[in-house]
């Protein structure tokens, strides 16, 4: 593994690794080690870790993120969430999701949506995944690490069976350098976070919400039902109208049935 500065922007340098199990694991371990030893932190707000290969990437709810070596972005951004507070955790999710959507759309030059809570979709196919992991001590939200996986040049997704991924190369027919895109992602996340207005964040998040005002089939505890996606509340709950009743669901409570 190698570490080096990967950009010349005013933010902390990006740590570049050849291969790692998980960029989130790497960042979290450095943060926890600094806290335990009471040494000067090796990472700070805005630090980021990029890996050319991530061989044990993590997804939501214990899923894995499968990615070919050197073909995609594997990035973790360290954030100090003190301006948000634990009671507004979903605001950070919305902030990161909007930043990732913006960068992907910049290259895809096509309408890109956010599938609740934080996947980035092109048409009905997943282009990017986000996993935010936290270090919390009592009521003190000390750190958040935003892991971002973005499909860039990969075209063979035969190993993925539970969804239909898509990459920038498949959308545009072009190949891209992953590291500059990772640096651009880090910068966009920080700029959005530093300028964040929580109310505005949720308004924009809902503007780009996947399947908004459309009928979608869901499954809950083995029962399937259809409902119209109406929006996401500030606490992160998905609002779905079933007949004349408005229901709210926490993440993981329902499963989307998309073909």
XYZ file of C-alpha atoms in Angstrom:
259
model
C 0.000 0.000 0.000
C 1.128 3.528 -0.680
C 0.028 6.882 0.677
C 0.389 10.173 -1.118
C -1.296 13.481 -1.711
C -3.606 13.114 -4.665
C -4.660 16.713 -5.284
C -3.698 20.349 -4.815
C -6.961 21.701 -3.438
C -7.215 23.618 -0.122
C -8.691 20.591 1.664
C -6.517 17.966 3.425
C -4.671 15.633 1.029
C -6.346 12.480 -0.205
C -4.664 9.289 0.994
C -4.159 7.010 -2.002
C -3.923 3.256 -1.413
C -3.204 0.509 -3.907
C -5.319 -2.122 -2.146
C -7.327 -2.323 1.080
C -10.181 -4.377 2.496
C -12.388 -1.311 2.990
C -11.598 2.406 2.845
C -14.172 2.925 5.601
C -12.407 0.396 7.814
C -9.082 2.111 7.187
C -10.392 5.583 8.041
C -12.302 4.402 11.112
C -9.291 2.535 12.457
C -7.080 5.628 12.163
C -9.675 7.779 13.908
C -10.153 5.282 16.742
C -6.417 4.748 17.168
C -5.823 8.500 17.457
C -8.607 8.766 20.031
C -7.286 5.886 22.166
C -3.690 7.095 22.194
C -4.675 10.752 22.594
C -2.203 11.652 19.870
C -2.696 14.312 17.257
C -5.246 12.972 14.824
C -3.845 11.570 11.600
C -7.150 12.354 9.925
C -9.233 15.498 10.190
C -12.443 16.935 8.812
C -12.155 16.692 5.044
C -9.527 13.958 4.962
C -10.264 11.228 2.432
C -9.050 7.733 1.598
C -9.057 6.424 -1.979
C -8.197 2.856 -2.973
C -7.560 1.468 -6.433
C -8.738 -1.903 -5.133
C -11.209 -2.615 -2.330
C -11.520 -6.338 -1.837
C -14.032 -6.398 1.032
C -16.170 -3.344 0.420
C -19.230 -2.881 2.608
C -22.762 -1.973 1.608
C -25.922 -1.222 3.534
C -27.313 -3.807 5.979
C -24.250 -6.060 5.827
C -24.190 -6.422 2.044
C -20.930 -6.409 0.128
C -19.878 -3.962 -2.580
C -18.232 -5.932 -5.400
C -15.852 -4.006 -7.605
C -13.089 -4.837 -10.071
C -9.559 -3.662 -9.314
C -8.691 -0.267 -10.767
C -12.036 0.249 -12.486
C -14.117 2.186 -9.968
C -14.052 4.796 -7.222
C -13.659 3.499 -3.662
C -13.598 6.546 -1.422
C -14.157 7.432 2.228
C -14.542 11.024 3.396
C -14.028 11.954 7.052
C -16.521 14.487 8.415
C -16.888 16.278 11.728
C -20.692 16.290 12.146
C -20.894 18.702 15.072
C -22.854 21.311 13.068
C -25.626 18.767 12.432
C -26.212 16.956 15.709
C -27.451 13.422 16.335
C -31.106 14.458 16.068
C -30.545 15.430 12.416
C -28.485 12.466 11.237
C -30.406 12.063 7.990
C -29.322 15.556 6.930
C -25.800 14.185 6.536
C -27.118 11.293 4.449
C -28.958 13.768 2.217
C -25.893 16.001 1.941
C -23.590 13.180 0.800
C -26.188 11.679 -1.544
C -26.756 15.041 -3.245
C -23.019 15.570 -3.663
C -22.519 12.138 -5.221
C -25.532 12.612 -7.497
C -24.182 15.963 -8.690
C -20.764 14.572 -9.625
C -22.154 11.496 -11.363
C -24.638 13.571 -13.364
C -21.798 15.894 -14.391
C -20.170 13.006 -16.258
C -23.217 10.977 -17.256
C -24.984 14.056 -18.687
C -28.317 12.416 -17.915
C -30.989 12.652 -15.235
C -29.735 10.898 -12.121
C -31.949 10.083 -9.135
C -31.444 9.271 -5.453
C -33.079 6.014 -4.413
C -34.007 6.217 -0.757
C -32.054 6.366 1.365
C -28.797 6.986 -0.489
C -28.216 4.936 -3.641
C -27.647 6.775 -6.911
C -29.638 5.464 -9.847
C -29.516 5.845 -13.612
C -32.863 4.674 -14.973
C -33.584 1.558 -12.880
C -29.931 0.665 -12.385
C -27.615 1.361 -9.453
C -24.604 3.522 -10.265
C -23.310 4.477 -6.810
C -23.653 3.265 -3.265
C -23.056 5.149 -0.029
C -22.399 3.830 3.474
C -22.029 6.267 6.361
C -20.489 4.880 9.545
C -20.204 6.844 12.771
C -18.081 7.124 15.890
C -20.419 8.092 18.735
C -19.475 8.476 22.393
C -22.506 8.887 24.632
C -24.407 11.786 23.103
C -21.323 13.065 21.316
C -21.273 12.371 17.565
C -17.526 12.579 17.133
C -16.947 11.498 13.530
C -18.754 10.323 10.437
C -17.051 8.430 7.637
C -18.897 8.556 4.313
C -17.968 5.608 2.139
C -18.711 6.097 -1.555
C -18.579 3.438 -4.242
C -19.057 4.730 -7.792
C -19.113 2.504 -10.869
C -16.774 4.101 -13.398
C -15.191 1.769 -15.971
C -16.506 -1.679 -14.999
C -18.711 -3.350 -17.611
C -18.852 -6.931 -16.319
C -21.217 -7.211 -13.355
C -21.942 -10.934 -13.740
C -21.020 -11.533 -10.085
C -23.798 -9.208 -8.890
C -27.112 -11.039 -8.622
C -29.310 -8.883 -6.374
C -29.490 -5.732 -8.518
C -28.632 -4.312 -11.950
C -25.550 -2.098 -11.689
C -24.450 0.395 -14.325
C -21.220 2.332 -14.831
C -20.257 5.634 -16.409
C -18.532 3.746 -19.206
C -21.721 1.839 -20.022
C -23.715 5.084 -20.055
C -21.272 7.244 -22.011
C -19.117 4.783 -23.951
C -16.025 6.511 -22.507
C -13.329 5.511 -20.025
C -12.371 7.737 -17.103
C -9.523 8.224 -14.635
C -10.950 7.252 -11.243
C -8.656 9.251 -8.944
C -9.586 12.755 -10.215
C -13.266 11.843 -9.940
C -12.669 10.705 -6.348
C -11.026 14.053 -5.535
C -13.936 15.852 -7.167
C -16.357 13.815 -5.060
C -14.527 14.683 -1.850
C -14.572 18.394 -2.718
C -18.278 18.353 -3.579
C -19.161 16.579 -0.315
C -17.217 19.141 1.740
C -18.558 22.153 -0.110
C -22.131 20.969 0.323
C -21.565 20.171 3.976
C -19.937 23.518 4.761
C -22.767 25.429 3.028
C -25.573 23.144 4.192
C -28.977 24.490 5.118
C -30.908 21.549 6.544
C -34.312 22.598 5.184
C -32.904 23.273 1.746
C -31.096 19.930 1.777
C -34.330 17.996 2.237
C -36.137 20.045 -0.401
C -33.420 19.289 -2.937
C -33.183 15.657 -1.867
C -36.903 15.162 -2.496
C -36.637 16.921 -5.857
C -34.299 14.173 -7.060
C -36.026 11.303 -5.244
C -36.239 8.130 -7.325
C -39.801 7.173 -8.335
C -41.317 10.213 -6.623
C -45.078 10.393 -7.253
C -44.941 7.013 -8.994
C -46.487 3.713 -7.950
C -43.944 1.233 -6.646
C -44.310 -2.305 -5.345
C -42.881 -2.949 -1.882
C -42.543 -5.933 0.400
C -42.832 -5.887 4.192
C -42.585 -8.999 6.316
C -43.423 -11.178 3.318
C -46.445 -9.126 2.256
C -46.382 -7.252 -1.042
C -48.236 -4.029 -1.648
C -48.295 -1.086 -4.041
C -47.968 2.529 -3.001
C -47.127 5.953 -4.383
C -43.762 7.359 -3.277
C -44.498 10.819 -1.866
C -41.234 11.920 -0.259
C -38.763 11.559 2.581
C -39.183 13.277 5.951
C -36.332 15.097 7.750
C -35.893 12.091 10.050
C -35.258 9.892 7.002
C -38.569 8.037 6.905
C -40.035 7.255 3.488
C -43.606 8.418 2.944
C -45.760 6.118 0.824
C -49.438 6.615 0.037
C -51.349 3.341 -0.005
C -54.867 3.985 -1.257
C -55.944 6.977 0.867
C -53.566 6.276 3.772
C -50.129 7.898 4.170
C -47.606 5.518 5.699
C -44.035 6.170 6.875
C -41.267 3.570 6.834
C -37.820 3.419 8.390
C -34.920 2.211 6.274
C -34.867 -1.575 6.225
C -38.535 -1.840 7.111
C -39.617 -2.317 3.496
C -37.973 -3.715 0.398
C -38.349 -2.178 -3.051
C -39.474 -4.602 -5.743
C -37.967 -3.226 -8.941
C -37.476 -5.168 -12.157
